[in-house]
Amino acid sequence: MSVCDLITNSEVKALLDRVIPSYDRMLRLPIRVASRSRRAPLIGTAFDYALRFELQRRCPQARDQGWVAEHALHVLNAGYLSEGADPFTTAQLAERVRCRVDDARVFQREHLRQKQPDRAWMERLADHALRLARLDSLYRAGYHGPELFAENSTALREEVLALLACVPREIFTGRGEVLLNPTFGKYSSWVGGADADLITDDRLIDIKVVAQPNVERGMVRQLVAYLILATCARRDGELMPPIAWIQLYFARHGHLWSMPAASILEHPAYAEVERGILQVARAMNAPRFLPIETVDILPTQAT
C-alpha cells in the first residue's frame, strides 16, 4: 500500500477533507515548457533526478535518501523478476543496471564540484537523469524490456533542461534543512515506504510535471497526508524540520502553489483526523516489495 492507495480510501478521503481549507482549483497559468514527446512519465521522473542533482550542487547541506534506480538491483538480486526468468540473463541485466547507477554516481560527485556548469555538462546531466529514470520502472513495475536501456534523444534531453531552467530561485536557496525524497520514520513503513519529493527549509513540496496546472483534490490530499506523516515523525524525534507550508510545484509552468500548514495543523479536528488516518494506515498495511507508487515510463499520450 502506498500513500496514493491510502488517500483513495473512502474513510481517509473523508477525514482529510475535514481539515483541508477551501482553495482555487484553476490556476490559469501560461505553460512555459510544453510536452515535446509522448514520454511524459519518463520526462517527469527524469526531471526529478535532474532537480536533485542541482539541489545537491547548490545546497551542500542537502541530504539524499538514495535513488529508486538503485533499488532496481534489489529486484534482480532478490529474485523479484517474473517467474521463469533466465538466471544468466538476469545476471547480465543486473550488471548493466549496476554499471549505469555507478556511472551516474561518479557523474554526481563530479557535478557537485562544478561552479558554473556549461551547456555540454548540463546535457550530460540530463542524459544521466533520463538513464536513471528508465531504471525506475524495473523497481516499481518489474519492467525489463527494450526501453530500459534505450538511447535518449536530443529532444528528451532538451525538455529536461528546459524544465530545470524554469525552477524558481527560491527552491534552490534553502538555508536550513534540504531533504531529497524524505521519508518519515516508522510512519513511512505503515504506508508502503512513503517518501515525499522535497523538503526545503519549512516547505514540503510535491512536484507535478503536468500540462494543466489544476490543483486537484487528490494532489492536496496527498500533500496533507505527507504533512501528517512528517508531523508525527518529528514528534517522535526524527530529524524533520517543522513544516510551515505545503506546496505543489507545477514544473511545466514554473509555479509554486502554496497552502499554509497551520490551516491544517491548527484545525480543531486535526488531532482526531491524524489518529483516524494512522489507524486506517496500520489496518491497510501489508508487507510488500514495491512500496513506491507505480509509474509507467512507456510511451503514452502526454497529459
mmCIF file of C-alpha atoms in Angstrom, residues 6 91 285 289:
data_model
loop_
_atom_site.group_PDB
_atom_site.id
_atom_site.type_symbol
_atom_site.label_atom_id
_atom_site.label_comp_id
_atom_site.label_asym_id
_atom_site.label_seq_id
_atom_site.Cartn_x
_atom_site.Cartn_y
_atom_site.Cartn_z
ATOM 1 C CA LEU A 6 -4.234 5.377 1.246
ATOM 2 C CA ALA A 91 22.722 -11.623 -14.000
ATOM 3 C CA ASN A 285 -0.680 -2.046 5.689
ATOM 4 C CA PHE A 289 8.230 -5.300 -2.061
#
